[in-house]
């Protein structure tokens, strides 16, 4: 069976991902049926920032 | 060139395009030979829904006892047709005047008269030639009368009428024969049957509303028969004479008599005045357009009934907005996959997206979930428990690809589905949205539960 | 342990939790001392909406002439209260029986009797002790009666009644004084005013429906006054005597007399039988729960009216589903940001999300767009043009964060907004969704157009 290609996401999550430079295809959404919600983008962005800060 | 856009026809296609183009800063001219609002406001959507509102109230009045209301003398309570037509006129007048006001407010130049297109930049009205960079054709459609013996004479004499004629009747017909089984036919059948006419509906195919989701159309057909409408399906019209309408029905000839015959058998485009453009037409003779509403001639757009996509006012308006946006430099396309239809019978029908059949044909692996209104608290409280909500979803993600609603206010309930589909919603999202109790819309949520595993109340 | 979950209380919280848990494969017991369906089905949502349906029909009948219907003798047409109550009973019976059937179908064990919690795994009913791994408390709430001189006696004598008493009245009161201005008070005011009572509504704060969007509440207040309800705001209850209700109003004492007094001043949780658990309570005495509906004791959940979040049936049911899912191993949380409320007045009110005020307080940079029903074709056709749709959106992406609808069928229209908000929709998505014509829901689309730039029809 082919892998699912589409990302379920809300319009706000998509815009936010674009603005914050988050790759939406790599996020596991917490919304219904795994939909990526705006909170998921905020959370991912925060994690990304922490990753960057760590090596210091 | 004087105008950014000249629009021919001021119906729900043209007038909305005009307002949108003006809002976007365009200099706009509209040519209208009759009244702004077109068929929809003057002879279509609004008049019929105003009459149907009264019919529904009248029907509910006669059911008063069931709801605990006494003291109504059924033999005395009547719809006064002329009083009703006056109300219809008041509603229409107010709305049509509103459009004229909107034109002034948006500084749209209105040319009252028949527009004749000279070329894609020039239109003649009352001898004057106006010029524009773009042209939107929004002249609508007219009735398609088949070639049947005697029809032409019967139309001329007024024995056979169209929907416009039905809105101008002097009285409620005693015996009404309706030829056709589409939306308009079925709505008028509902109207006059409720107001007391004996209605016979003669339909060519096996069932009414052939383009509507099958179970819904069949359930309505049963309901209409139960309410006293004589529905004759599987027929072939033969001729119309002084004696009545002659049809072939199961290899037998039958004659139907009425004091009025209402015919509603589809539409053909209104192309008069625009022949000069030589626009490409589709196989049915409608103007060919793409998703940007462009015709085969650059700078010329065609919106509404005359492009043959959907003969619906909201489609005409949506197309008008798309055309206006494209003309004013905003890239815009129509999404014909999410177009709702509404039918104002008792109960109403409304649909958006694919039917089971269509979905399977397109290769979708689907789930069909149906929730009956008989299990919905509000439907029982309102005494309107005939109907259901059916959701078709694609199994890959659970995406909602079709919703079909039969309910007393299905035409408002469907908006939830169109917004959901616009947002590429899955059944999980709809199920997760907390619907207020008690409402008919809970049935939509329940159907979504059913798509996932099971509804609560079933 | 015998059960996966024991549920105390079979209202819309408890019975839905039970069905969901059973659907997920759980072994479920429900303890109910009265009838399944709880307040909502037996004495709340369903009975009141059944009565209001009749009231609305009666109101429309008296407006018949306006719609072209003649032959109604206004002096004879009446609501037969006892006939109406019988209809109410039929509707309630059918729905309640339906729940019993669902219990059987889902193999839920029903214990009829008062449940007393011994500890978090043991509940006593009629002397029998049943054991379970989890416990859901869903015992609901009861009326909160303030400490007012004479109230206790008046309640006992039956001069002062609560909403349950109002549903058991022998006749329609001639003079009805309603104490309270919340949803229940306002719905009963609408009901009895329409049925012919002289209604006085006594409200403590400056306006009715203090938790409802201000413009909407004030517009309704005006409408109710116009329809003949005497609304007295800004009052303080002093005492209740044989002579009537004494209040302070603008530094004056006033006495209000009626043949019945209906009191509706909020709720307090029903904690009897569960004291043994020593659950943590909030400042108002309701059981504290988190978004998973867990209480301070592991394995004990509390749903519905008694956790003090929203006293709404659909919230109770949604919480029931969340609790059941968590118990059955599916991680699940409630989203209290998208909870709709519906008020079944004429016209109805419905809301979801934030009001202007709340949004500003939370620091949102917002756009408020309002579209009046007076500019909506269907509203005019139906003669129901009082109201509007108001959309609050956040300016960063245009996300819809609040929708407030005043319209004859607002409670169904709001579903579009809840699904939109569930999907984090922007106003662009709603504006782009083609709404069917003619419908009241077009006003939602128009309001969305207004959020972006301007509505078409304004
Ligand atoms: C009885 C009935 C009920 C209906 N109910 C509904 C409903 O409930 N919902 C719904 O969505 N749809 C309904 N429809 C369909 C709806 O009315 C049409 O889809 C809609 O009016 C199409 O809009 P339009 O702008 O394309 O054309 P039209 O509304 O037909 O407007 C075309 C306008 O162009 C003008 N015109 C034509 N040629 C020229 C010219 N050469 N110069 C100047 N002016 C010209 C005409 O006078 C007219 O005003 C109904 C139709 C009927 C007949
Ligand atoms: C007049 C009125 C109109 C309303 N209209 C609406 C409306 O339109 N929409 C809406 O959303 N909400 C409405 N409500 C509110 C709605 O009824 C409540 O929010 C809802 O019933 C709460 O559900 P619940 O399950 O928490 O509690 P309840 O419905 O109160 O159910 C609790 C159940 O627990 C049982 N019980 C209690 N203690 C025990 C015990 N120890 N042992 C065994 N059984 C026990 C009770 O008998 C009862 O059946 C209305 C309320 C009223 C009063």
Short mmCIF file of C-alpha atoms in Angstrom, two decimals, chain A residues 9-13 15-17 19-20 32 35-39 42, chain C residues 335 364 396-401 420-426 428-429:
data_model
loop_
_atom_site.label_atom_id
_atom_site.label_comp_id
_atom_site.label_asym_id
_atom_site.label_seq_id
_atom_site.Cartn_x
_atom_site.Cartn_y
_atom_site.Cartn_z
CA UNK A 9 -3.23 20.29 8.74
CA UNK A 10 -5.37 23.28 9.55
CA UNK A 11 -5.08 26.48 7.50
CA UNK A 12 -3.60 28.34 10.43
CA UNK A 13 -1.06 25.58 11.08
CA UNK A 15 0.53 29.47 7.48
CA UNK A 16 2.29 29.35 10.82
CA UNK A 17 4.62 26.59 9.65
CA UNK A 19 6.21 31.78 8.75
CA UNK A 20 8.19 29.96 11.43
CA UNK A 32 -8.21 14.50 15.07
CA UNK A 35 -4.15 16.55 11.90
CA UNK A 36 -1.45 19.14 12.47
CA UNK A 37 -2.86 21.96 14.57
CA UNK A 38 -1.28 25.35 15.27
CA UNK A 39 -0.19 24.18 18.74
CA UNK A 42 4.41 26.19 18.14
CA UNK C 335 -11.29 21.40 24.13
CA UNK C 364 -5.80 39.38 20.36
CA UNK C 396 -2.48 37.63 12.24
CA UNK C 397 -3.90 34.92 9.98
CA UNK C 398 -7.56 35.81 9.98
CA UNK C 399 -8.34 32.89 12.30
CA UNK C 400 -11.94 32.73 13.42
CA UNK C 401 -11.96 32.96 17.22
CA UNK C 420 -14.71 25.86 11.19
CA UNK C 421 -13.13 26.59 14.56
CA UNK C 422 -12.39 22.93 15.18
CA UNK C 423 -10.37 23.07 11.96
CA UNK C 424 -8.71 26.38 12.88
CA UNK C 425 -10.37 28.02 9.93
CA UNK C 426 -9.67 31.53 8.77
CA UNK C 428 -10.86 33.35 4.04
CA UNK C 429 -11.89 29.70 4.15
#
